[in-house]
mmCIF file of C-alpha atoms in Angstrom:
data_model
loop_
_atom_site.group_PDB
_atom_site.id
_atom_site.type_symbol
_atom_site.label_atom_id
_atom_site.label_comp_id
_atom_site.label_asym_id
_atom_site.label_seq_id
_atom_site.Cartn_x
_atom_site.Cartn_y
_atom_site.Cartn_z
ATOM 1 C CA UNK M 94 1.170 8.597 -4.581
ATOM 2 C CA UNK M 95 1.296 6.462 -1.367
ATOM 3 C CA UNK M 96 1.168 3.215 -3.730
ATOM 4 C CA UNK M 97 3.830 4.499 -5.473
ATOM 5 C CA UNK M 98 6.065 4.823 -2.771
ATOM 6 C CA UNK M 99 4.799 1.813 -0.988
ATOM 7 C CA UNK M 100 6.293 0.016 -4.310
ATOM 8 C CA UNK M 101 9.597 1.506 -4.360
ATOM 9 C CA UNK M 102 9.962 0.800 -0.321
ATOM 10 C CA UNK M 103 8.351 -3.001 -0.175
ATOM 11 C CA UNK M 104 9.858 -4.344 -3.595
ATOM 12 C CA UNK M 105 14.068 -3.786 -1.834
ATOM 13 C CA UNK M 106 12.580 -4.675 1.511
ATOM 14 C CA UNK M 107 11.429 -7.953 0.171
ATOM 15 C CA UNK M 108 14.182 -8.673 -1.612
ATOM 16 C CA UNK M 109 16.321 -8.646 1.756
ATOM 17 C CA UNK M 110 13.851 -10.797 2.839
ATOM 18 C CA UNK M 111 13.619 -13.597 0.377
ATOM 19 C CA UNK M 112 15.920 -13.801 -1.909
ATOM 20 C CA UNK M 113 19.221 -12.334 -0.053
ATOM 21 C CA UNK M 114 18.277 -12.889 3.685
ATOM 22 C CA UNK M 115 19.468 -10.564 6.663
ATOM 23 C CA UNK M 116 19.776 -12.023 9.588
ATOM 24 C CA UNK M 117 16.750 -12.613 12.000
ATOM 25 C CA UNK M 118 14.475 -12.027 8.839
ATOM 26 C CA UNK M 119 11.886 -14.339 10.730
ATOM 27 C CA UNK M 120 11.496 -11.402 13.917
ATOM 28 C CA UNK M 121 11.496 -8.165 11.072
ATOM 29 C CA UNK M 122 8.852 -10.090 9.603
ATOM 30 C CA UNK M 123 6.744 -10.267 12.986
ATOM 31 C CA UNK M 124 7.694 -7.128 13.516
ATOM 32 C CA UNK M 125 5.629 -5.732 10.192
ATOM 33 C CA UNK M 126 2.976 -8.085 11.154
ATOM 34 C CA UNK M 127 2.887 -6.517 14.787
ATOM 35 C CA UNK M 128 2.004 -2.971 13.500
ATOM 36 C CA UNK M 129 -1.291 -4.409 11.645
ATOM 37 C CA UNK M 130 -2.214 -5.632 15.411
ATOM 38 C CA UNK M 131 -2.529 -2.319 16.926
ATOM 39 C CA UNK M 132 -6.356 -0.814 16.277
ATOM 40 C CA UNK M 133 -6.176 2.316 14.650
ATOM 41 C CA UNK M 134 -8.486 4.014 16.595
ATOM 42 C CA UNK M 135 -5.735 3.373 19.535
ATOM 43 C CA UNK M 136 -2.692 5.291 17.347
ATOM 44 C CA UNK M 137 -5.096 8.325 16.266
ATOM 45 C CA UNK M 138 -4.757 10.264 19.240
ATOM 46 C CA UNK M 139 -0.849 10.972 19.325
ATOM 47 C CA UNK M 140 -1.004 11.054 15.320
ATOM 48 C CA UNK M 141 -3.821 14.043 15.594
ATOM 49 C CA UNK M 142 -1.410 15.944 18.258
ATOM 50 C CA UNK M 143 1.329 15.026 16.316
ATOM 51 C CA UNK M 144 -0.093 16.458 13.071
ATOM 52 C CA UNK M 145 -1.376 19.423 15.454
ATOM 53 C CA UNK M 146 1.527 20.510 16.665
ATOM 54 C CA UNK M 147 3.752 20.176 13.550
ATOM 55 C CA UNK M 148 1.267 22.679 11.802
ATOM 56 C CA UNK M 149 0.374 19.478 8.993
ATOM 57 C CA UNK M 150 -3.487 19.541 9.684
ATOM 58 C CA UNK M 151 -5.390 19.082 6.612
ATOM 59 C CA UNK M 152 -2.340 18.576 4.214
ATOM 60 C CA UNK M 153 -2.327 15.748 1.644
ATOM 61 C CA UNK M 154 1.238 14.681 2.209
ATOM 62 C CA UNK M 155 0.423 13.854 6.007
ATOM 63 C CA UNK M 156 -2.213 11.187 4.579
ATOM 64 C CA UNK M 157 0.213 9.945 2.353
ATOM 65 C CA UNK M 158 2.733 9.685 5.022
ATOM 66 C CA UNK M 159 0.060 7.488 7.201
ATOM 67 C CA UNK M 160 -0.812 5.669 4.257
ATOM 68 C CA UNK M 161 2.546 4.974 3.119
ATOM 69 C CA UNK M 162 3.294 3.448 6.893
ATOM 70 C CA UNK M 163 -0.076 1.664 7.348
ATOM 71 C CA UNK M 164 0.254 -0.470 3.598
ATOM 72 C CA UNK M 165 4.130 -0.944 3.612
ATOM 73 C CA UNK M 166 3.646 -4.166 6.250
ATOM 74 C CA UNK M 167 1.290 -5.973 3.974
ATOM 75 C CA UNK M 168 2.971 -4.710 1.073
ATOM 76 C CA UNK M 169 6.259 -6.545 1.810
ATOM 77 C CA UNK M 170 4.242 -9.879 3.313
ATOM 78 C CA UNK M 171 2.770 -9.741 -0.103
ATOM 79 C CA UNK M 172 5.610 -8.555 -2.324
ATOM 80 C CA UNK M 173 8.048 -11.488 -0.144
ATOM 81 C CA UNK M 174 5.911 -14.381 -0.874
ATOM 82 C CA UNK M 175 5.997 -13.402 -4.589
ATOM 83 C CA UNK M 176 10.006 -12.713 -4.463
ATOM 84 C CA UNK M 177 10.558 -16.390 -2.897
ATOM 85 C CA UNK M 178 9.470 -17.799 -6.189
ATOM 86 C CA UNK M 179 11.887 -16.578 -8.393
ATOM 87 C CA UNK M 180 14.565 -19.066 -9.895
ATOM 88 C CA UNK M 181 18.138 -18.854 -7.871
ATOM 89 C CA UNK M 182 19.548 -19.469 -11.214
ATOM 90 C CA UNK M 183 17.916 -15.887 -13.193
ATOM 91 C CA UNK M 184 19.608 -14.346 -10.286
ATOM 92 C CA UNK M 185 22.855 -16.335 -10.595
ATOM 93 C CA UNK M 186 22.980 -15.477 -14.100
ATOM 94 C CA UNK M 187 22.379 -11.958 -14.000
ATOM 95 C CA UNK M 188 25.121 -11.721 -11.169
ATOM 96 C CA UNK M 189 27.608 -13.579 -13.528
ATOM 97 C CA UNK M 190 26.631 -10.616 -16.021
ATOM 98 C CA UNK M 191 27.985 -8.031 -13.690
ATOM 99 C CA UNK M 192 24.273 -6.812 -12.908
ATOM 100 C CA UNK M 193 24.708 -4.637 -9.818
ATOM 101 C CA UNK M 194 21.663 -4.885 -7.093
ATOM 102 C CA UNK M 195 19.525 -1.782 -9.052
ATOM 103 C CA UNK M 196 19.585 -3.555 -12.361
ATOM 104 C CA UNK M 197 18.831 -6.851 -11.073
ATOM 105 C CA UNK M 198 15.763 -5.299 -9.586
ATOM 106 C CA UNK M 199 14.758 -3.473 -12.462
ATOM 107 C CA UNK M 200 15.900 -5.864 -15.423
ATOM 108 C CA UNK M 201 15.629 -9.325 -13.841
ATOM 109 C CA UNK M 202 13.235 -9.611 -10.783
ATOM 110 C CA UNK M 203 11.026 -6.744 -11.720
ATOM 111 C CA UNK M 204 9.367 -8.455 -14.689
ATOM 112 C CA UNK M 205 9.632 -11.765 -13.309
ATOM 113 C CA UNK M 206 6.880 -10.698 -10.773
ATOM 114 C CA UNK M 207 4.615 -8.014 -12.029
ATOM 115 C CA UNK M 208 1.717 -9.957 -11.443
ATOM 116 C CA UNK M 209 2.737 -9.699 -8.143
ATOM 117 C CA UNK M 210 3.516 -6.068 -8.078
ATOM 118 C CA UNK M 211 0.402 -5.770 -10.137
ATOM 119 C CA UNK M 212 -1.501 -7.593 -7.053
ATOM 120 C CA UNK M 213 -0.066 -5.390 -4.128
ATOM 121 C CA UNK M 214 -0.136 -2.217 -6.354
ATOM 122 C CA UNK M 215 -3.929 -2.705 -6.897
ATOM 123 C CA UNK M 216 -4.703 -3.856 -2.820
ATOM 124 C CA UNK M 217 -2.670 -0.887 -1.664
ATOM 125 C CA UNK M 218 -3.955 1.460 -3.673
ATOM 126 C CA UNK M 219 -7.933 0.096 -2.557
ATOM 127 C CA UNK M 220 -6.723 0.403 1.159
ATOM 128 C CA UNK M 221 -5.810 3.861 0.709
ATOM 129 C CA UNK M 222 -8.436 5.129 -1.266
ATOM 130 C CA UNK M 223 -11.160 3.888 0.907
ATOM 131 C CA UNK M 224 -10.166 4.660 4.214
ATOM 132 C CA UNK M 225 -11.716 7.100 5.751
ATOM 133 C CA UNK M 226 -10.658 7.596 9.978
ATOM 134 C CA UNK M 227 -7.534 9.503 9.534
ATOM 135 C CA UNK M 228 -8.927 11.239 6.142
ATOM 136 C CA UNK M 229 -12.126 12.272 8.754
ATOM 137 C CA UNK M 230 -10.145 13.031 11.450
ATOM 138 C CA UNK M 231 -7.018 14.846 10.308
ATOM 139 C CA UNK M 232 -8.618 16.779 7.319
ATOM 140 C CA UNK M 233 -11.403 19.473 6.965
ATOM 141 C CA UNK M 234 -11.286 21.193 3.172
ATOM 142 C CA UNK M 235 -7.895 21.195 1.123
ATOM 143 C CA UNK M 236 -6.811 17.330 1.648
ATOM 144 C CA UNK M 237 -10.708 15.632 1.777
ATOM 145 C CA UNK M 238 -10.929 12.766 0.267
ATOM 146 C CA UNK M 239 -13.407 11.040 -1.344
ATOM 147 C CA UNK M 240 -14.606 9.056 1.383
ATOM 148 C CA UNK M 241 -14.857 11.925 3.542
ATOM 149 C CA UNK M 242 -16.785 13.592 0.788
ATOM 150 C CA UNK M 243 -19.400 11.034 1.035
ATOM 151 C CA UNK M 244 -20.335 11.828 4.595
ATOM 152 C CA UNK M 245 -21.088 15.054 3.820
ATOM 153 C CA UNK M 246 -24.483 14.130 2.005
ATOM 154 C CA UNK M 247 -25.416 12.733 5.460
ATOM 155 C CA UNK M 248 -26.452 16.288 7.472
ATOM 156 C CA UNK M 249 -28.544 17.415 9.908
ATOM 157 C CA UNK M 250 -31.396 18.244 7.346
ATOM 158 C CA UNK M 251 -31.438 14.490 6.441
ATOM 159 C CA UNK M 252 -29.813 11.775 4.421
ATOM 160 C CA UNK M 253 -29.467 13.089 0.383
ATOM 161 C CA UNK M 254 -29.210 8.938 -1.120
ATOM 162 C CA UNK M 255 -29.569 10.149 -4.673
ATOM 163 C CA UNK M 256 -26.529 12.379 -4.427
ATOM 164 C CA UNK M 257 -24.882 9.819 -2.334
ATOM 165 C CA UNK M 258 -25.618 7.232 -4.881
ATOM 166 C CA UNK M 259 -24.158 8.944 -7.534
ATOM 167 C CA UNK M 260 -21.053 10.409 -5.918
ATOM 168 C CA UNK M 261 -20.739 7.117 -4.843
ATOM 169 C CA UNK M 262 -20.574 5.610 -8.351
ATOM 170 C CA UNK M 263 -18.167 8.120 -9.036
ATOM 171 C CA UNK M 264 -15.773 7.502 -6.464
ATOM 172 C CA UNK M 265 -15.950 3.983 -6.932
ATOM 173 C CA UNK M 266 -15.110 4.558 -10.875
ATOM 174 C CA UNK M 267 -11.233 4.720 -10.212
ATOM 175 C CA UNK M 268 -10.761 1.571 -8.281
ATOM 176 C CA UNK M 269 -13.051 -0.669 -10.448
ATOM 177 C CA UNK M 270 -11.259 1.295 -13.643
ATOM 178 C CA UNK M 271 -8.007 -0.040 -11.843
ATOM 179 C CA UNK M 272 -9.286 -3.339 -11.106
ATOM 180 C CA UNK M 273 -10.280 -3.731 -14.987
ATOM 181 C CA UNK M 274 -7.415 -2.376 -16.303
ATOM 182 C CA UNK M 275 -4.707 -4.889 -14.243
ATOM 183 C CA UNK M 276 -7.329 -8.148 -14.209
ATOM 184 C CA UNK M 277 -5.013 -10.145 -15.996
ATOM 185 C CA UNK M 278 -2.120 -9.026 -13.771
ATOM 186 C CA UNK M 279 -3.981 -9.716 -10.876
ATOM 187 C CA UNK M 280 -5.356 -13.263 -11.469
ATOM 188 C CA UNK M 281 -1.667 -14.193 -12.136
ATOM 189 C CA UNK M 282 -0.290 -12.323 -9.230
ATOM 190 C CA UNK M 283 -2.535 -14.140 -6.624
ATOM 191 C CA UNK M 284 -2.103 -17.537 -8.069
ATOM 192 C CA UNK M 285 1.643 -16.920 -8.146
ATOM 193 C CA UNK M 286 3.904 -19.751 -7.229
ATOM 194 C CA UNK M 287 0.890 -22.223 -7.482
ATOM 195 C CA UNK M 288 2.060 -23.779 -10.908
ATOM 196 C CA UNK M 289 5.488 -23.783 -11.602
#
């Protein structure tokens, strides 16, 4: 769900970025880098009170929210890079076709970089899966995730590693299935722009 949104939020963003600039693009840009500077460990404190006192302990959509916030800076470095290599002219053409902004994103740019959207989709969706401080931290039963499921085979009676192994495996399944399944998208996404 939070790659999902992180899509629909990055792939306008960039847009404004690359293809139709706003003005001072250069400092919005520093200013998604400067939120990936700031440890996390430093921002989990007023999060947890935050989460405490709006009554959102242990709920799914909080982690979304978080995860939505922490991948959207990379996501739009990433998706902005691949938007800057799209012909002027498709663009041009589309506009002299009466295209309005939606279905210029949808018909005409979308397409034009899937790989791309293919290659943030799949490193968004690996960040979010696998992190595990706020998932720890701000959840106990109903929103666990799989990487807080894992510590739980390390207890006080010992460490289980054949039940760790295999829930392991398990959890691992989805990302490599997602890996596998967009391989082709991916290779072309991160070698965008280098042979045109």
């Amino acid at each position: 769900m939070s790659t999902i949104v992180v899509l629909l939020l990055s792939l306008p963003a960039a847009y404004a970025l690359s293809i139709k600039p706003v003005r001072k693009w250069t400092d919005t840009l520093f200013f998604f880098l400067s939120t990936k500077m700031l440890p996390v460990v430093a921002g989990l404190l007023p999060l947890y009170l935050f989460a405490q006192y709006a009554g959102l302990l242990d709920n799914i959509w909080l982690l979304i929210l978080f995860y939505t916030s922490m991948n959207l800076p990379i996501a739009v470095w990433m998706m902005r890079s691949f938007l800057s290599e799209v012909p002027v002219e498709m663009l041009e053409a589309a506009q002299m076709d009466g295209a309005n902004l939606i279905k210029t994103l949808r018909s005409v740019i979308a397409p034009v970089v899937t790989p791309g959207i293919a290659a943030t989709a799949l490193i968004c969706f690996i960040f979010s899966w696998n992190e595990l401080l706020f998932a720890r931290v701000l959840t106990a039963t109903v929103a666990e995730t799989a990487p807080v499921f894992l510590t739980s085979f390390v207890t006080s009676q010992g460490l289980f590693l054949a039940q760790l192994c295999a829930a392991a495996f398990v959890v691992s399944l989805p990302v490599l299935t997602a890996g596998f399944a967009a391989q082709d998208k991916l290779v072309q996404g991160l070698s965008l722009g280098s042979v045109k």
